[in-house]
CSV table of C-alpha atoms and ligand atoms in Angstrom, one decimal:
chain,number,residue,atom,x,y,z
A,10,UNK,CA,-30.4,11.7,8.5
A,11,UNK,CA,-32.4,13.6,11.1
A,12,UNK,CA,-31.6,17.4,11.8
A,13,UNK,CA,-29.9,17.0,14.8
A,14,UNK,CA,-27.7,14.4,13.6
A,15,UNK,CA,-26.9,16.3,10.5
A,16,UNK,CA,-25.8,19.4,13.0
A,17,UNK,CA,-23.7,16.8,14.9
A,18,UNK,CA,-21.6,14.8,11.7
A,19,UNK,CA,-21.5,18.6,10.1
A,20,UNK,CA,-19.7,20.4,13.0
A,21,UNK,CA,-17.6,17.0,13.3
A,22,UNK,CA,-16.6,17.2,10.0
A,23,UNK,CA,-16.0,21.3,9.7
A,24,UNK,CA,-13.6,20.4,13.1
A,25,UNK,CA,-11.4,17.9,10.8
A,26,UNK,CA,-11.5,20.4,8.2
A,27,UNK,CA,-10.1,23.3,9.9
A,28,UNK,CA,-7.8,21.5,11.3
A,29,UNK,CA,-6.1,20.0,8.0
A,30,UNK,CA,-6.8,23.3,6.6
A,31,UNK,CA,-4.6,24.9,8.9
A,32,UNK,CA,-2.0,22.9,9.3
A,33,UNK,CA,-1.8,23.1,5.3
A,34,UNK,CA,-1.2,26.9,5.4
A,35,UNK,CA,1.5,27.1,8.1
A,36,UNK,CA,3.5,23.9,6.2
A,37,UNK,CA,2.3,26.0,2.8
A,38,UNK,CA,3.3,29.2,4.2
A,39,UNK,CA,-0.4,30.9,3.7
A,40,UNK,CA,-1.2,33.8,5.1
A,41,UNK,CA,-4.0,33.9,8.0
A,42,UNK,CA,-6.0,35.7,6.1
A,43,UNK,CA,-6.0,33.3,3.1
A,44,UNK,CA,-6.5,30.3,5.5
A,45,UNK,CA,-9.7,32.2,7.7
A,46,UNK,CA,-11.2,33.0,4.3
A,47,UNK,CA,-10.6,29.1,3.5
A,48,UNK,CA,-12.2,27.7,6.7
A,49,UNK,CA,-15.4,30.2,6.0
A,50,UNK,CA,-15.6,29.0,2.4
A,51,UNK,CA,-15.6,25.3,3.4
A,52,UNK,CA,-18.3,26.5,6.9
A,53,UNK,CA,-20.3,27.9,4.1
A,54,UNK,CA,-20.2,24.8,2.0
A,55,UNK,CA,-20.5,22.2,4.8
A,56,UNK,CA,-24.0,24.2,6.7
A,57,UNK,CA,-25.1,24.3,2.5
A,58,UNK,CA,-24.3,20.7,1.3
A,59,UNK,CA,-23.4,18.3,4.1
A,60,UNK,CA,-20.1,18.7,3.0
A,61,UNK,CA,-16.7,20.1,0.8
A,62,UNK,CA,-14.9,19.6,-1.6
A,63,UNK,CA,-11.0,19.5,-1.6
A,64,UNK,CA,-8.9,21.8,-4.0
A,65,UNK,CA,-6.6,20.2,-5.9
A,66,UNK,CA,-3.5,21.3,-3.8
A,67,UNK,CA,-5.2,20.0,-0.6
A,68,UNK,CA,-6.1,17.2,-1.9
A,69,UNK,CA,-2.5,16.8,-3.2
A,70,UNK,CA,-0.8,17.9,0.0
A,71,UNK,CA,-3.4,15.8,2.0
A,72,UNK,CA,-2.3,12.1,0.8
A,73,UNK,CA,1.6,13.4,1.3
A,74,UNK,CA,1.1,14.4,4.9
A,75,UNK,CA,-0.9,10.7,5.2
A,76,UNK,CA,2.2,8.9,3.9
A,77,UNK,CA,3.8,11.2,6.1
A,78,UNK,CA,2.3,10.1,8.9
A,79,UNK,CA,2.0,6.4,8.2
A,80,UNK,CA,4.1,4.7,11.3
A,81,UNK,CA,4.0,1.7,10.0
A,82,UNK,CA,6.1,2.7,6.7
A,83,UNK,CA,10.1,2.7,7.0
A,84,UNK,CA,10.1,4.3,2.7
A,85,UNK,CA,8.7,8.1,4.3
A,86,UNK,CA,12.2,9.7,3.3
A,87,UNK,CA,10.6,10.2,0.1
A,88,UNK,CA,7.0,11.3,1.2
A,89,UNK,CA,6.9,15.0,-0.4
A,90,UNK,CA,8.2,13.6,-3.8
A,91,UNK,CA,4.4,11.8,-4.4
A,92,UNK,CA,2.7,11.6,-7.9
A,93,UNK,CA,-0.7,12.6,-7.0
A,94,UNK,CA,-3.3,11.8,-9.6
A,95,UNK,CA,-6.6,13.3,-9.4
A,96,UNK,CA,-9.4,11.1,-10.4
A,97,UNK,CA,-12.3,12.2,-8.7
A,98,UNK,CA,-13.9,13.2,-11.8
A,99,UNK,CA,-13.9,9.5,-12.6
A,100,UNK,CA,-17.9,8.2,-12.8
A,101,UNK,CA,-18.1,5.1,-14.0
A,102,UNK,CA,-15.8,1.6,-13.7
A,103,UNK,CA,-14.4,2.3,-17.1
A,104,UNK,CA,-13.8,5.7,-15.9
A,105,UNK,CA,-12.3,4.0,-12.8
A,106,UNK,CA,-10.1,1.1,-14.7
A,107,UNK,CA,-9.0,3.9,-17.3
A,108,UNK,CA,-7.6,6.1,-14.3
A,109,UNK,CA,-6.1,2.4,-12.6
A,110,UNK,CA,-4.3,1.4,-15.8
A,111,UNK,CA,-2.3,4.8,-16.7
A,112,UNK,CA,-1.4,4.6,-12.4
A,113,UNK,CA,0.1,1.0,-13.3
A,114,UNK,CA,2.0,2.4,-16.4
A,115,UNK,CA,3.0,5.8,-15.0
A,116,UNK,CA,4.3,4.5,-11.5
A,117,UNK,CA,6.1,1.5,-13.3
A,118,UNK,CA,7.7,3.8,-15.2
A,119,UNK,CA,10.1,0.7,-17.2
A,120,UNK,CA,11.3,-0.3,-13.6
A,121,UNK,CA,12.5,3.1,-12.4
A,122,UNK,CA,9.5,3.0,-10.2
A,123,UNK,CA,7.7,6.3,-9.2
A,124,UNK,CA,5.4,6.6,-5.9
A,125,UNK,CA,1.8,7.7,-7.4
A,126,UNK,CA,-1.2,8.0,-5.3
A,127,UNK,CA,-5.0,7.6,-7.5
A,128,UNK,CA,-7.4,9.4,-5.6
A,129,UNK,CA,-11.1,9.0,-6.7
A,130,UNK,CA,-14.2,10.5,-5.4
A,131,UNK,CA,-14.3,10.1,-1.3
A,132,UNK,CA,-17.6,9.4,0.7
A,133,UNK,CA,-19.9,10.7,2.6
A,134,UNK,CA,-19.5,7.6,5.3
A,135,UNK,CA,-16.4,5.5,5.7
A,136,UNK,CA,-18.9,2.5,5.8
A,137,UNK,CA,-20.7,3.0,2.9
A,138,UNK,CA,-18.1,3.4,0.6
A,139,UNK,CA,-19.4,5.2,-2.9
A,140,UNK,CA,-16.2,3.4,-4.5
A,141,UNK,CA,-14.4,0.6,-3.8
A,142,UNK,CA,-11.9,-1.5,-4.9
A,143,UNK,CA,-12.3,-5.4,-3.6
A,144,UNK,CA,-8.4,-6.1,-3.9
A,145,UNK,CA,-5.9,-5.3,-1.6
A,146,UNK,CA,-3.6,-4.6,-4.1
A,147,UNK,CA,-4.1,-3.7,-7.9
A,148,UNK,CA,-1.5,-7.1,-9.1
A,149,UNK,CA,-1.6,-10.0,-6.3
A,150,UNK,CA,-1.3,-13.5,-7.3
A,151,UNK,CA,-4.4,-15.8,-7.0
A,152,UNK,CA,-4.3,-18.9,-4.6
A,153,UNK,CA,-6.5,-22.4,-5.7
A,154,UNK,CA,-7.3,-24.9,-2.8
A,155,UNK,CA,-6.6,-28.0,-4.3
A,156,UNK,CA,-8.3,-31.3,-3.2
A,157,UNK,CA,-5.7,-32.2,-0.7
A,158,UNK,CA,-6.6,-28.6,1.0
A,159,UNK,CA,-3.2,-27.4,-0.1
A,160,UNK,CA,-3.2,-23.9,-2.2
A,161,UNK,CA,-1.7,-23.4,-5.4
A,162,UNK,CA,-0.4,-19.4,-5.6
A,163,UNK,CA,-0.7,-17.2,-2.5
A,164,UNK,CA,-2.9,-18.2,-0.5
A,165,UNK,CA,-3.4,-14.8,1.0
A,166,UNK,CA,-5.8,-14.5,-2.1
A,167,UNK,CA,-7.9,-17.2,-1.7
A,168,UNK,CA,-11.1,-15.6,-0.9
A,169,UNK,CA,-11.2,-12.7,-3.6
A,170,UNK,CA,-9.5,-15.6,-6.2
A,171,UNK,CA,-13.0,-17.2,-5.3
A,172,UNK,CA,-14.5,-14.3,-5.3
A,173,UNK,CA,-13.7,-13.7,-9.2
A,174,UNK,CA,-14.8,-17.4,-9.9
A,175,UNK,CA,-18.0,-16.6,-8.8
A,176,UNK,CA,-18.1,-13.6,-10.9
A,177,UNK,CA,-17.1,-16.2,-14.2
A,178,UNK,CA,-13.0,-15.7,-14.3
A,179,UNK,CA,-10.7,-19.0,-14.7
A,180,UNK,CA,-6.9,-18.3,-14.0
A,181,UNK,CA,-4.7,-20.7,-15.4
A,182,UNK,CA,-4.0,-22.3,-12.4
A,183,UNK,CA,-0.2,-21.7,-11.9
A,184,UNK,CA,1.4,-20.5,-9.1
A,185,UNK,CA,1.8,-17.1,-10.5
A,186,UNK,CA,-1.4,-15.7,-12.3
A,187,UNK,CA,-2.2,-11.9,-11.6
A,188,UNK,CA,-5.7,-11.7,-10.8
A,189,UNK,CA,-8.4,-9.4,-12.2
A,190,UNK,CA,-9.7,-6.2,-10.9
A,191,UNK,CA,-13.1,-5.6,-8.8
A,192,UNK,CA,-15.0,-2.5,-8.8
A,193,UNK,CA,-18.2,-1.6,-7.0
A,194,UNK,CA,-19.8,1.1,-7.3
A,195,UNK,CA,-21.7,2.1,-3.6
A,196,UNK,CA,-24.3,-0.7,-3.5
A,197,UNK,CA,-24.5,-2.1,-7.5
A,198,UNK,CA,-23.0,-5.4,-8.3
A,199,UNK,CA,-19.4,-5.5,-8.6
A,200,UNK,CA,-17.5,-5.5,-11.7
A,201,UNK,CA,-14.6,-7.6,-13.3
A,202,UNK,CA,-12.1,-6.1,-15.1
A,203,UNK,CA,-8.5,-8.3,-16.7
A,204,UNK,CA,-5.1,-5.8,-16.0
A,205,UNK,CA,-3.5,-5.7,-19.7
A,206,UNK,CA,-0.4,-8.2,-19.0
A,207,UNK,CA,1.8,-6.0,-21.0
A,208,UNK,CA,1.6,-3.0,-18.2
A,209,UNK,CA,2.3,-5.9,-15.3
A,210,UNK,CA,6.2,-5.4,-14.7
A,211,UNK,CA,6.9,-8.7,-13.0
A,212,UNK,CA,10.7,-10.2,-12.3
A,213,UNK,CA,11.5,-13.8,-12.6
A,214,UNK,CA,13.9,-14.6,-9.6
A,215,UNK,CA,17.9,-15.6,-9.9
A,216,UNK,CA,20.5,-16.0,-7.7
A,217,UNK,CA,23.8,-14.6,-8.5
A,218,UNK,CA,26.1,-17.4,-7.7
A,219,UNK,CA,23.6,-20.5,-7.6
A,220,UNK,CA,22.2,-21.9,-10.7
A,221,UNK,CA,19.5,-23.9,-9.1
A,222,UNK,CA,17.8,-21.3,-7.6
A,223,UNK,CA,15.9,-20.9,-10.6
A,224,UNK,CA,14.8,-24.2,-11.1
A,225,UNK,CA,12.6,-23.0,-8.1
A,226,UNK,CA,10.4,-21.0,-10.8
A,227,UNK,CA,9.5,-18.0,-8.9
A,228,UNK,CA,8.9,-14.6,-9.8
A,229,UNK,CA,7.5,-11.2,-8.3
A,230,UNK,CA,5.6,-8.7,-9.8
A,231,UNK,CA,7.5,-5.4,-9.6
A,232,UNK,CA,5.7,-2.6,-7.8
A,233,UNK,CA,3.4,-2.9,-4.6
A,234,UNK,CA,0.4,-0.6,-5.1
A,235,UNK,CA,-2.2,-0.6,-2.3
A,236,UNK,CA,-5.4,-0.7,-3.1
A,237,UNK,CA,-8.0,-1.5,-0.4
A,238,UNK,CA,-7.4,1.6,2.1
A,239,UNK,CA,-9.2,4.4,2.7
A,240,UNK,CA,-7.0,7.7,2.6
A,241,UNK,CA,-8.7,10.5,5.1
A,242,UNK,CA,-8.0,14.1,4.8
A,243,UNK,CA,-9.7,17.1,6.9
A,244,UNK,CA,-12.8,14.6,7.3
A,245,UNK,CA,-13.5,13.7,4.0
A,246,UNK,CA,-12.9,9.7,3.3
A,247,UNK,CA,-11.4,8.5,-0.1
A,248,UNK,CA,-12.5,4.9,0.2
A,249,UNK,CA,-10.5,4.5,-2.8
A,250,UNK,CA,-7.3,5.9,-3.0
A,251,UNK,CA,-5.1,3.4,-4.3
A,252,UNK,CA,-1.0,4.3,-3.9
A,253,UNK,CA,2.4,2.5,-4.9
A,254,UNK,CA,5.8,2.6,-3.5
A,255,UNK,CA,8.6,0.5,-4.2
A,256,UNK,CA,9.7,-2.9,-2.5
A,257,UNK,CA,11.4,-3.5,0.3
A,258,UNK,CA,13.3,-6.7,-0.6
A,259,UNK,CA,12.8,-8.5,2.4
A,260,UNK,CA,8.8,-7.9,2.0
A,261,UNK,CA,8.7,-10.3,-1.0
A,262,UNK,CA,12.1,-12.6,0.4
A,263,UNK,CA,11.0,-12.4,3.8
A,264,UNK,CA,7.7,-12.6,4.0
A,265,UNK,CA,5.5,-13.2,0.8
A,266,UNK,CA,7.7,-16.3,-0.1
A,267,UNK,CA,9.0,-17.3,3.2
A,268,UNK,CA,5.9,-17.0,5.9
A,269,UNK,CA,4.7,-20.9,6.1
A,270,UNK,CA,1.2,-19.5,5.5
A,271,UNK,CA,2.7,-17.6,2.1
A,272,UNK,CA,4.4,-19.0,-0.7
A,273,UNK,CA,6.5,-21.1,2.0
A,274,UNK,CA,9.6,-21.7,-0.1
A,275,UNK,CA,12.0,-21.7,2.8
A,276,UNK,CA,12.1,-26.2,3.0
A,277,UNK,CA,12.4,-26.0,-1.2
A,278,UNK,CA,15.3,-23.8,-0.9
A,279,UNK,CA,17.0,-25.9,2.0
A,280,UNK,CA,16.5,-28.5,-0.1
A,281,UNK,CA,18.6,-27.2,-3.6
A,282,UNK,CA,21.2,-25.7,-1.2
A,283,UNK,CA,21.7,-29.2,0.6
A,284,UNK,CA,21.3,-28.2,3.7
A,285,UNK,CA,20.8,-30.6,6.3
A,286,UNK,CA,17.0,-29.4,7.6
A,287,UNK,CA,16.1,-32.6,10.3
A,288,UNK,CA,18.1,-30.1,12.7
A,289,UNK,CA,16.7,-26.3,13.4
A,290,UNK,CA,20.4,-26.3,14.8
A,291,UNK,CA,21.8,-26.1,11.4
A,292,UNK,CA,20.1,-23.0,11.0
A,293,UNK,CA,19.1,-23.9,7.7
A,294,UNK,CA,15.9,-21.8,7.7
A,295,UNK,CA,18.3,-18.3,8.5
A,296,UNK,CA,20.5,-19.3,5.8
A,297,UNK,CA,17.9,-20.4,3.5
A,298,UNK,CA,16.4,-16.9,4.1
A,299,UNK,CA,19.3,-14.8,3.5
A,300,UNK,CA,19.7,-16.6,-0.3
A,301,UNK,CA,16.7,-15.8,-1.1
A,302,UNK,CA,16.6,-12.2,-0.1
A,303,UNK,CA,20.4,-11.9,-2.4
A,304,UNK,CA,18.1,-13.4,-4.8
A,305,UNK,CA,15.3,-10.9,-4.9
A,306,UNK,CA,17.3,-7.9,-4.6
A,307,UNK,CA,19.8,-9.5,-7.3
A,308,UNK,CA,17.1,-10.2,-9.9
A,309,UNK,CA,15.3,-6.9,-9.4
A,310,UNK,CA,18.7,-4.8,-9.7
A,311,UNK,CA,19.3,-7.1,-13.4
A,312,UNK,CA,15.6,-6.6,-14.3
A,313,UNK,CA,15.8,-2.7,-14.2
A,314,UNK,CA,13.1,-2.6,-11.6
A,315,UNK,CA,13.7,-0.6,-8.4
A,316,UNK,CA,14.4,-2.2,-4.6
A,317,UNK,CA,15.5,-1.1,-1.7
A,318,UNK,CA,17.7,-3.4,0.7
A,319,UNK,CA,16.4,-3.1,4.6
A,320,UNK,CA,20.0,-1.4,5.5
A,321,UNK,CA,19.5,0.9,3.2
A,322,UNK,CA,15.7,1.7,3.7
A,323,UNK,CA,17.0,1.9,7.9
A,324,UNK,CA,19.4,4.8,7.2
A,325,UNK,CA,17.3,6.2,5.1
A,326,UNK,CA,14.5,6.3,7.5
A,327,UNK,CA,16.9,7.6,10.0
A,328,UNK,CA,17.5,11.0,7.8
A,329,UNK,CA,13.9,10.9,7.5
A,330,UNK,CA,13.1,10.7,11.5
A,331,UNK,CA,16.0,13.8,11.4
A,332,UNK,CA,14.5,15.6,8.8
A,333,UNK,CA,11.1,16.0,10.9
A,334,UNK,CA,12.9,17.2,14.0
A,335,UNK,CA,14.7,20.0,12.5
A,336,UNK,CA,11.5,20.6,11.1
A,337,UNK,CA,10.3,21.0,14.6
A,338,UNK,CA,8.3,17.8,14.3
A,339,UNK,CA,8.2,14.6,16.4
A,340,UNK,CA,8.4,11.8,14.0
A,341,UNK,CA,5.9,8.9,14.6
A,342,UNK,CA,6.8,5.5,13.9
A,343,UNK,CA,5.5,1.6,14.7
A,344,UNK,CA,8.7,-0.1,16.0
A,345,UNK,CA,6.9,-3.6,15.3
A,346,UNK,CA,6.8,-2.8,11.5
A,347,UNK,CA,9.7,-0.7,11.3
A,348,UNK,CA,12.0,-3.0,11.9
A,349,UNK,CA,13.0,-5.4,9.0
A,350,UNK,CA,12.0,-9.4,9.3
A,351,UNK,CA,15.4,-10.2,8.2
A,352,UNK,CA,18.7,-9.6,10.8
A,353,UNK,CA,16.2,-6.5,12.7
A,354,UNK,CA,19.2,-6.3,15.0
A,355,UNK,CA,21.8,-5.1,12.4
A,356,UNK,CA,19.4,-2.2,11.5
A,357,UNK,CA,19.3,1.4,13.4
A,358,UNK,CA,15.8,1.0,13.6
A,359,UNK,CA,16.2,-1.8,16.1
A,360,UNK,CA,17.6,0.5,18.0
A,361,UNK,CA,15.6,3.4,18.2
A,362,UNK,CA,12.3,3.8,20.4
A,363,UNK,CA,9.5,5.5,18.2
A,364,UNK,CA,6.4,7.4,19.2
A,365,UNK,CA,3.6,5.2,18.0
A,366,UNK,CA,0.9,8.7,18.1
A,367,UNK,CA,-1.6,8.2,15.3
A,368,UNK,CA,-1.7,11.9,13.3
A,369,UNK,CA,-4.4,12.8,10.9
A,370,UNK,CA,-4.3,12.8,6.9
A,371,UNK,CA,-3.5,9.0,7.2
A,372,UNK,CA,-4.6,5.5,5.7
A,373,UNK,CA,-6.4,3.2,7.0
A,374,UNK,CA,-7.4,-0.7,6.8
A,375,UNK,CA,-11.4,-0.9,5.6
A,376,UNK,CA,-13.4,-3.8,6.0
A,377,UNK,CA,-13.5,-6.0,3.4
A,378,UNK,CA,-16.6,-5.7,0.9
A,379,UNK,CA,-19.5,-7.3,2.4
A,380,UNK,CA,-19.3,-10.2,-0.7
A,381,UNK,CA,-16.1,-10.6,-0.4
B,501,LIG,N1,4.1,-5.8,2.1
B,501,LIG,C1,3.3,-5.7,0.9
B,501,LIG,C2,3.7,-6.7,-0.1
B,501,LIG,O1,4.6,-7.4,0.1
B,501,LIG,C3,3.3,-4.3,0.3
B,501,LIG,C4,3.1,-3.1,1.2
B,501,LIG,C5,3.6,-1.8,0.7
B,501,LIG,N2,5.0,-1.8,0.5
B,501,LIG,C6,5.7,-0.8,0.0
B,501,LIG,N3,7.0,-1.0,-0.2
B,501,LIG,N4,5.2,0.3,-0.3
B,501,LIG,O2,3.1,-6.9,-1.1
């Protein structure tokens, strides 16, 4: 980088820093003097190296305030009770994997799922990531294009599912088969890696009071752990900070196998419930939907594994939105995401205008790897 440059990105980034610096010693309750002392240290480092490096507790504190401040997300009630899992350390892919797999099997937790962030080494650039992980989520279902043009599994995987063929994997070609992992280091060839199935909670879907419903053959996997956004705290960019909540039951009954470009099960399940589908008058897609939402958060509530229903996840979101303004803090919300995709009108959120202001620590979408 020339000199001048340099001088511009460095004072850019020491203005990020400061300010997530600060803002973590008033929520923190540091002193002024500790924080000053703080923002010279990281000056210091920043005019020496190009950059800083995070301690543990702002690096901690950091991905909370991003889930925090994530508008799109109606879960945030929960935001300061984060696992945070410092990985930085982690050099290699089997470093990388090592640190992936205990995520999986810590935030799975036997079903009693436990939000975990994974935060690996961050970046000098956001473009030129110095980790990344290709998939958008660590367990996805693949998707084959069949002859006909048709897809077999989700055919929101069908790229990185061709992707892995290139790179020598064969799923077994059901509708359900968890893809591998991909990991690239900066600009090195990507790398392959199978997810043990014995740490892959997944949930095979019933319906309480219709037999049938299972003849459909669908399952879920149990815990939705982003994997393809970049976290951003004080300037620095984790390009690979992979996180996990738990489901919103409408998110998988709604959406992932409802959406005709999805799993598209909403004609299927018409179909076993008999209803008449040559109308849209019958409103046999609305009632088709609402089984299989009973059906997700049914099996998931039998299976052990945790769920949250969207009246539920409304109210809860509600305390949330309170909790920030007695903290003398205008909560920031999407309305277009916040509001469920199933009966939005029976919710609070509905309701409610939100202030859609984009604060900093947050996540963001990357572009996908150049290969990909
Ligand atoms: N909507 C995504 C999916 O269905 C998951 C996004 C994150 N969801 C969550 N509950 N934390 O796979």
């Amino acid at each position: 980088m020339h000199n001048q440059t340099a001088a511009v990105s460095n004072r850019h980034l020491l203005h990020e820093a400061e300010a997530y610096i600060r803002q973590f010693g008033i929520e923190l309750g540091r002193s002024s003097e500790e924080t000053n002392h703080r923002i010279a240290q990281i000056a210091a480092d920043i005019e020496a190296t190009g950059t800083y490096v995070h301690t543990g507790e702002e690096l901690a504190y950091g991905a909370k305030l991003a889930w925090r401040n994530s508008n799109r997300c109606i879960g945030r009630l929960f935001w300061d009770a984060l696992t945070v899992q410092d990985a930085r350390s982690a050099e290699t892919e089997e470093d990388i994997v090592k640190a992936i797999f205990h995520h999986i099997e810590y935030a799975t937790n036997g079903g009693k799922v436990l939000p975990t962030i994974t935060i690996f080494a961050p970046s000098a650039e956001p473009d030129r990531p110095r980790i990344r992980i290709w998939n958008e989520q660590y367990i996805r279902y693949a998707g084959y294009k069949q002859e006909d043009g048709s897809v077999v599994g989700d055919p929101v995987s069908l790229e990185l599912t061709e992707a892995c063929e290139r790179m020598g994997w064969r799923g077994a070609g059901t509708a359900f088969d968890v893809l591998p992992l991909i990991i690239q280091l900066g600009d090195e060839p990507p790398r392959l890696f199978e997810v043990p199935k014995d740490i892959v909670l997944e949930v095979p879907l019933v319906h309480p009071d219709m037999p049938a419903f299972e003849e459909l053959g669908l399952r879920w996997y149990a815990v939705p752990f982003v994997s393809g956004m970049r976290l951003e705290i004080g300037g620095l960019h984790y390009t690979a900070a992979p996180f996990n909540g738990w489901y919103m039951g409408t998110e998988i009954g709604a959406r992932n196998l409802a959406d005709p470009f999805r799993y598209n099960m909403l004609p299927k399940l018409a179909e076993k419930m008999g209803l008449d589908t040559a109308r849209e008058s019958t409103l046999w897609r609305d009632r088709a939907l609402v089984e299989m939402n009973v059906a997700v958060l049914h099996s998931f509530k039998t299976k052990g594994a945790t769920i949250v229903d969207h009246h539920t996840a409304s109210k809860q979101f509600t305390l949330f939105a309170e909790k920030e303004r007695q903290n003398g803090r205008t909560p920031t919300g999407r309305w277009s995401w916040l509001i469920p995709p199933l009966s939005p009108a029976t919710t609070g959120v509905f309701h409610t205008r939100f202030d859609d202001t984009e604060l900093k620590p947050n996540y963001y979408y990357q572009h996908a790897p150049a290969d990909l």
